PDB file of C-alpha atoms in Angstrom:
ATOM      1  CA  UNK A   1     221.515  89.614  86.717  1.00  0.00           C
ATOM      2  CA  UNK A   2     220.980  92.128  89.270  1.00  0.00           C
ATOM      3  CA  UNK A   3     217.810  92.292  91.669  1.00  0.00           C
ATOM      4  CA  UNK A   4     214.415  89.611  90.576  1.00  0.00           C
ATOM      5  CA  UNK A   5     216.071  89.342  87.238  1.00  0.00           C
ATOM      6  CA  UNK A   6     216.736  85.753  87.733  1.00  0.00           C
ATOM      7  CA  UNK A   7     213.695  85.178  90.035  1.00  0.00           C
ATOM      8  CA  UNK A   8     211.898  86.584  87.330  1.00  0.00           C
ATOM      9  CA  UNK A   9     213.616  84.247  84.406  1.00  0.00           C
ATOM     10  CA  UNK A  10     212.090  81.209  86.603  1.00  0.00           C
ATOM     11  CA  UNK A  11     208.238  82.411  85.778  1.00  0.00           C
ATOM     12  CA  UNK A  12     208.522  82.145  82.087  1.00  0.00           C
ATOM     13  CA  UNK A  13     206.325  80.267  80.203  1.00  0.00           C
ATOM     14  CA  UNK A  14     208.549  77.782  78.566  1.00  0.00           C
ATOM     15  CA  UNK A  15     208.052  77.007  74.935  1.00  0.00           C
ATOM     16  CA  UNK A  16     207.653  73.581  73.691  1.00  0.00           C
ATOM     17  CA  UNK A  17     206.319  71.901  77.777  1.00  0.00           C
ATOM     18  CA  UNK A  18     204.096  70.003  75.358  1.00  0.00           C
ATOM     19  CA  UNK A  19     202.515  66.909  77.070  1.00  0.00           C
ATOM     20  CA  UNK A  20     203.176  63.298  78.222  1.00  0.00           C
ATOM     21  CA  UNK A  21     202.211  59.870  77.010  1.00  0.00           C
ATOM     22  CA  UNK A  22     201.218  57.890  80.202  1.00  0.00           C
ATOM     23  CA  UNK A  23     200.212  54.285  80.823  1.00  0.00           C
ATOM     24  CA  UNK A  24     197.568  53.897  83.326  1.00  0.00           C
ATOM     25  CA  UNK A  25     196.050  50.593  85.315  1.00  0.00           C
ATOM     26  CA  UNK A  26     192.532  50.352  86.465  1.00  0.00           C
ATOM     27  CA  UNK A  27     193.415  51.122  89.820  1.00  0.00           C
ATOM     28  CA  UNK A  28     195.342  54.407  88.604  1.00  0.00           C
ATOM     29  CA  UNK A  29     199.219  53.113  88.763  1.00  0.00           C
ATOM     30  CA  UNK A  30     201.295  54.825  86.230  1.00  0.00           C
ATOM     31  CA  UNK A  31     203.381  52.228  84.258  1.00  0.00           C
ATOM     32  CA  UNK A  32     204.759  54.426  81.617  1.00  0.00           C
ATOM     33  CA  UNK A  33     205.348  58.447  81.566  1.00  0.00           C
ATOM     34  CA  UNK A  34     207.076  59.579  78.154  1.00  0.00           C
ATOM     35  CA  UNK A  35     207.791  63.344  77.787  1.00  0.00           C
ATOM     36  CA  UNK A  36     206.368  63.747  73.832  1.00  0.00           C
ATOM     37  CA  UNK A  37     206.480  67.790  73.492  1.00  0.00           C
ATOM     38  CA  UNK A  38     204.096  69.603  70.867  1.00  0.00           C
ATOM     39  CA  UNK A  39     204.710  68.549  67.007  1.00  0.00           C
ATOM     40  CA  UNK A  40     206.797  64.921  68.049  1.00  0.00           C
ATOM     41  CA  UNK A  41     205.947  61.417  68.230  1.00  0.00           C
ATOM     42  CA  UNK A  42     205.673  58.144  69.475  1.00  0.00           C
ATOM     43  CA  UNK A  43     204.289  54.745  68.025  1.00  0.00           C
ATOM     44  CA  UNK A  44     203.095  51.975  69.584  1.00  0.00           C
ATOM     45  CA  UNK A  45     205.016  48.850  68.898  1.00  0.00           C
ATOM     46  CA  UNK A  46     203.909  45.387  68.815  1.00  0.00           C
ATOM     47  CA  UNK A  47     204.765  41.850  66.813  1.00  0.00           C
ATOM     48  CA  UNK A  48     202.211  40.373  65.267  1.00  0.00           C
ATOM     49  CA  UNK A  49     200.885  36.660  67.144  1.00  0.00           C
ATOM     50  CA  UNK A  50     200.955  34.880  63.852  1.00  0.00           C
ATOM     51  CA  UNK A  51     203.996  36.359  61.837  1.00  0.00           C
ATOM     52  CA  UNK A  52     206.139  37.411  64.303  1.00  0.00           C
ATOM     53  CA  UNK A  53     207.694  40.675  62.492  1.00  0.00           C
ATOM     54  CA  UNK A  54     207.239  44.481  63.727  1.00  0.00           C
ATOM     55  CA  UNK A  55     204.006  46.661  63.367  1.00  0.00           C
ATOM     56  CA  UNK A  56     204.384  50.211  64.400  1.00  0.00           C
ATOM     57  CA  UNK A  57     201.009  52.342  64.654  1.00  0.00           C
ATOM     58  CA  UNK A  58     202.133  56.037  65.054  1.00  0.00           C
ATOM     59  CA  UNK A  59     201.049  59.046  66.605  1.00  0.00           C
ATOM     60  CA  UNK A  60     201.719  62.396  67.125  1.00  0.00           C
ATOM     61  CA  UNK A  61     201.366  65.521  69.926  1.00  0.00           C
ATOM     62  CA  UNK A  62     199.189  67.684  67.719  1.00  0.00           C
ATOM     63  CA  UNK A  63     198.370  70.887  69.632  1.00  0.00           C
ATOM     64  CA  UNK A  64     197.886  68.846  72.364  1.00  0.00           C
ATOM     65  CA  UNK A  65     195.241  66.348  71.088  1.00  0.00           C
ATOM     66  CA  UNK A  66     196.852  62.574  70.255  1.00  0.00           C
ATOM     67  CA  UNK A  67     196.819  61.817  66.156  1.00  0.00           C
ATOM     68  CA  UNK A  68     196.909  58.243  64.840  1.00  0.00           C
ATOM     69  CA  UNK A  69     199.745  59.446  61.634  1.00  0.00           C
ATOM     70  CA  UNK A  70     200.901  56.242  59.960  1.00  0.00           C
ATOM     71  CA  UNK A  71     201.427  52.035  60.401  1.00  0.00           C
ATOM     72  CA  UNK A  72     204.260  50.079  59.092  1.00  0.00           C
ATOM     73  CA  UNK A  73     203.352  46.601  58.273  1.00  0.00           C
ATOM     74  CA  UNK A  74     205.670  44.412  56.607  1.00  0.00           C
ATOM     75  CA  UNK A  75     203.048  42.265  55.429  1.00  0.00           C
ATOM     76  CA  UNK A  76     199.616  41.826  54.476  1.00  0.00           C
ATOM     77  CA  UNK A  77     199.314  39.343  57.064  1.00  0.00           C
ATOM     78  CA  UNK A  78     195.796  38.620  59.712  1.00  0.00           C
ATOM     79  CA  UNK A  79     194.205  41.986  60.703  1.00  0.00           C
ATOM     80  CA  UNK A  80     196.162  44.049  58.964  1.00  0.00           C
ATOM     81  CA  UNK A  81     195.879  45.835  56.147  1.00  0.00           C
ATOM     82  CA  UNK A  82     194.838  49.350  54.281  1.00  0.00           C
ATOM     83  CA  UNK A  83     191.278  50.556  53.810  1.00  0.00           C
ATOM     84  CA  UNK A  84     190.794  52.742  51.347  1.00  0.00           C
ATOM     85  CA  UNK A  85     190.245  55.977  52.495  1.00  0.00           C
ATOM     86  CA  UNK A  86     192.104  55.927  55.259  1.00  0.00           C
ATOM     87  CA  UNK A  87     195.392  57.158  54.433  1.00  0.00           C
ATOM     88  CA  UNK A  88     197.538  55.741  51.428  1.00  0.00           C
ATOM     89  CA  UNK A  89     199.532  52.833  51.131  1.00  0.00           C
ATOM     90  CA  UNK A  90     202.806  53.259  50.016  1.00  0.00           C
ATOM     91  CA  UNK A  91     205.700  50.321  50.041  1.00  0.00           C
ATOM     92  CA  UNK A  92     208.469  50.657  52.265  1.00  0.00           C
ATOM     93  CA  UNK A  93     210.832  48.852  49.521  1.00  0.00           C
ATOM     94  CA  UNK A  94     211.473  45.853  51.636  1.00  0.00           C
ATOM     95  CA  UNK A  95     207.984  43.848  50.765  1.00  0.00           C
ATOM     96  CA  UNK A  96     206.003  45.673  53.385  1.00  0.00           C
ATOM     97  CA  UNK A  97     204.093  49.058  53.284  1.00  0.00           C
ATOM     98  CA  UNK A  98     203.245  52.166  55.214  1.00  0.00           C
ATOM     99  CA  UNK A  99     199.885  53.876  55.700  1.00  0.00           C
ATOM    100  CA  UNK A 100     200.573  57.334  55.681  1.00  0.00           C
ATOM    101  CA  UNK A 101     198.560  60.305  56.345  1.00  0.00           C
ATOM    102  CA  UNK A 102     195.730  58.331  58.381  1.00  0.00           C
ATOM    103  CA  UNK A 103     195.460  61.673  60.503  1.00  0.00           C
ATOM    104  CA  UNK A 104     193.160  60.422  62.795  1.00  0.00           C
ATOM    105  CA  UNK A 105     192.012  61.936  65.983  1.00  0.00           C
ATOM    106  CA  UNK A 106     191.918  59.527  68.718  1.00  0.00           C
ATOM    107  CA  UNK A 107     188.729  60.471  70.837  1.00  0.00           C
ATOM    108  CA  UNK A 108     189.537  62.202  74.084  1.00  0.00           C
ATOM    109  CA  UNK A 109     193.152  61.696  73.343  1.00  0.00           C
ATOM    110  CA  UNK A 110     193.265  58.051  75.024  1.00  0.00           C
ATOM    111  CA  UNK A 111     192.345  54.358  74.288  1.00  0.00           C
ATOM    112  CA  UNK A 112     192.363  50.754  76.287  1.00  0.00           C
ATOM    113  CA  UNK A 113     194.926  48.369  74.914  1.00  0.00           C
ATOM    114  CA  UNK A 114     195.075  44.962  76.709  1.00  0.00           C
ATOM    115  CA  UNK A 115     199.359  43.873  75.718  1.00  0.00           C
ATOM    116  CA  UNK A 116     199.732  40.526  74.759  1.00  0.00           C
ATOM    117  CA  UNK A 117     202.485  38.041  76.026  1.00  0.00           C
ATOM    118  CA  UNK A 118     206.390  38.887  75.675  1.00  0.00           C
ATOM    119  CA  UNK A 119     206.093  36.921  72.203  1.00  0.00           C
ATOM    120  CA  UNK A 120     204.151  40.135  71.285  1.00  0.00           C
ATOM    121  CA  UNK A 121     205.368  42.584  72.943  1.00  0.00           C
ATOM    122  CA  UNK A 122     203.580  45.385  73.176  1.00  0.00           C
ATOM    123  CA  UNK A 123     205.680  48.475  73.519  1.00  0.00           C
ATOM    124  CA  UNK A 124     205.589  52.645  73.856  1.00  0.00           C
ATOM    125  CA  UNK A 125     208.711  53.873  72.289  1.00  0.00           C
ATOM    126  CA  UNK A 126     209.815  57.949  71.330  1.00  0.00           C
ATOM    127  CA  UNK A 127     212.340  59.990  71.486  1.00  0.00           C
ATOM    128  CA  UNK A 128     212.873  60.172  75.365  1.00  0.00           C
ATOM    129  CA  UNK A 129     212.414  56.454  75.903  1.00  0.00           C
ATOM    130  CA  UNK A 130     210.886  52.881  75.431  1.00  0.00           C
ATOM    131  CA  UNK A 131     208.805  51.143  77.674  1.00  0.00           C
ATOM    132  CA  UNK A 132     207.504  47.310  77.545  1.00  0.00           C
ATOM    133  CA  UNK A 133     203.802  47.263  78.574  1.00  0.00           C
ATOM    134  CA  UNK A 134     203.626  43.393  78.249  1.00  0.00           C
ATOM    135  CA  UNK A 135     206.562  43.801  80.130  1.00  0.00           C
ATOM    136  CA  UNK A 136     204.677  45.137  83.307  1.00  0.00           C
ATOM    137  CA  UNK A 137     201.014  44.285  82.658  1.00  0.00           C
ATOM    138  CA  UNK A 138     200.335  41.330  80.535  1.00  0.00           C
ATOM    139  CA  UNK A 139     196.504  40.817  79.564  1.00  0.00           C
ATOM    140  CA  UNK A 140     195.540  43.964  81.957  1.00  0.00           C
ATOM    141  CA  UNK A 141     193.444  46.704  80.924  1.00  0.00           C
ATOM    142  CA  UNK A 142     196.435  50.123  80.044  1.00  0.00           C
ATOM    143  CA  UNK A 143     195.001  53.121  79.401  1.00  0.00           C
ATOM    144  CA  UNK A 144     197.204  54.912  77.133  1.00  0.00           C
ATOM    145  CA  UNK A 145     196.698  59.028  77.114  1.00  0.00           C
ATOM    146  CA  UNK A 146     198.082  62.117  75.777  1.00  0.00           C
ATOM    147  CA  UNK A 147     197.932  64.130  78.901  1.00  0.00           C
ATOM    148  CA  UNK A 148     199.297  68.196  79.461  1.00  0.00           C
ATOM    149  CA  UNK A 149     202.845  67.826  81.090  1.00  0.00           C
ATOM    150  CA  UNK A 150     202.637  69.175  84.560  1.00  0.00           C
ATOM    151  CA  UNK A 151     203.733  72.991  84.853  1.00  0.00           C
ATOM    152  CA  UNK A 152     207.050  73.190  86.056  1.00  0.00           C
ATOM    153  CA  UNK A 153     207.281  75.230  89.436  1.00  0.00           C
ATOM    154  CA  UNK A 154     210.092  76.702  91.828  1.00  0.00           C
ATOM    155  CA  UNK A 155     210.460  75.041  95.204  1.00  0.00           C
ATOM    156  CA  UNK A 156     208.291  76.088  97.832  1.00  0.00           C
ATOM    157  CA  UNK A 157     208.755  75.938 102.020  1.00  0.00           C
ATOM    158  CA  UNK A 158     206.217  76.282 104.715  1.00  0.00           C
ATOM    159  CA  UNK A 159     207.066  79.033 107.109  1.00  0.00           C
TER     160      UNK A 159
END
């Protein structure tokens, strides 16, 4: 490219910068920092105290704003379950169901989860990673949020 052409290729708004799922303490460290672009997903994974097996609570980047999608439970163990009118239940043909179609805005695109122990688990996982939160902050007050992925921006140098 001859003259700003490639200076100029550097200011494009890029499609698709979509946003990133962080994982915040009370005193504002960042634990977890998932890139989750516009129209993908992440879910929230966890085993369940009493049981043992999987649950996975869903979301997606929807324009921005974080949407609770669908649960997998493989049973219709404690505190879980499907109320009606909140998505449909549908079985996942190995004894467990999903919830699907909860579409569910979450309220200023964040919520408080306090992970349990290692024996539960409590995990962020999509496409561009996994990260334990039980792993790094057992008990402690996370606040999980959909937040606008930084703009990316050219190096700059003070004169």
């Amino acid at each position: 490219m001859a003259g700003g052409g490639l200076l100029a290729l550097l200011f494009l708004p890029s499609a698709g910068l979509g946003a990133v799922l962080t994982a915040t303490l009370p005193d504002g460290r960042e634990i977890a920092h998932l890139s989750v672009p516009e129209g993908s997903g992440w879910c929230v994974l966890w085993r369940h105290s009493v049981k043992g097996f999987e649950v996975k609570d869903c979301y997606e980047n929807r324009a921005g704003h974080m949407v609770l999608v669908r649960s997998h439970q493989p049973d219709f163990a404690a505190g879980l379950g499907h109320w009606i009118g909140r998505g449909r239940q549908v079985s996942d043909g190995a004894g467990g169901y999903w919830i699907e179609d909860i579409d569910e805005p979450v309220p200023g695109d964040a919520y408080v989860l306090r992970p349990g122990t290692m024996a539960v688990n409590h995990r962020l996982k999509a496409a561009s990673g996994e990260v334990s939160l039980s792993a790094l902050a057992t008990h402690a007050r996370v606040t999980i949020a959909l937040e606008p992925a930084p703009p990316s921006s050219p190096e700059t140098t003070d004169d």
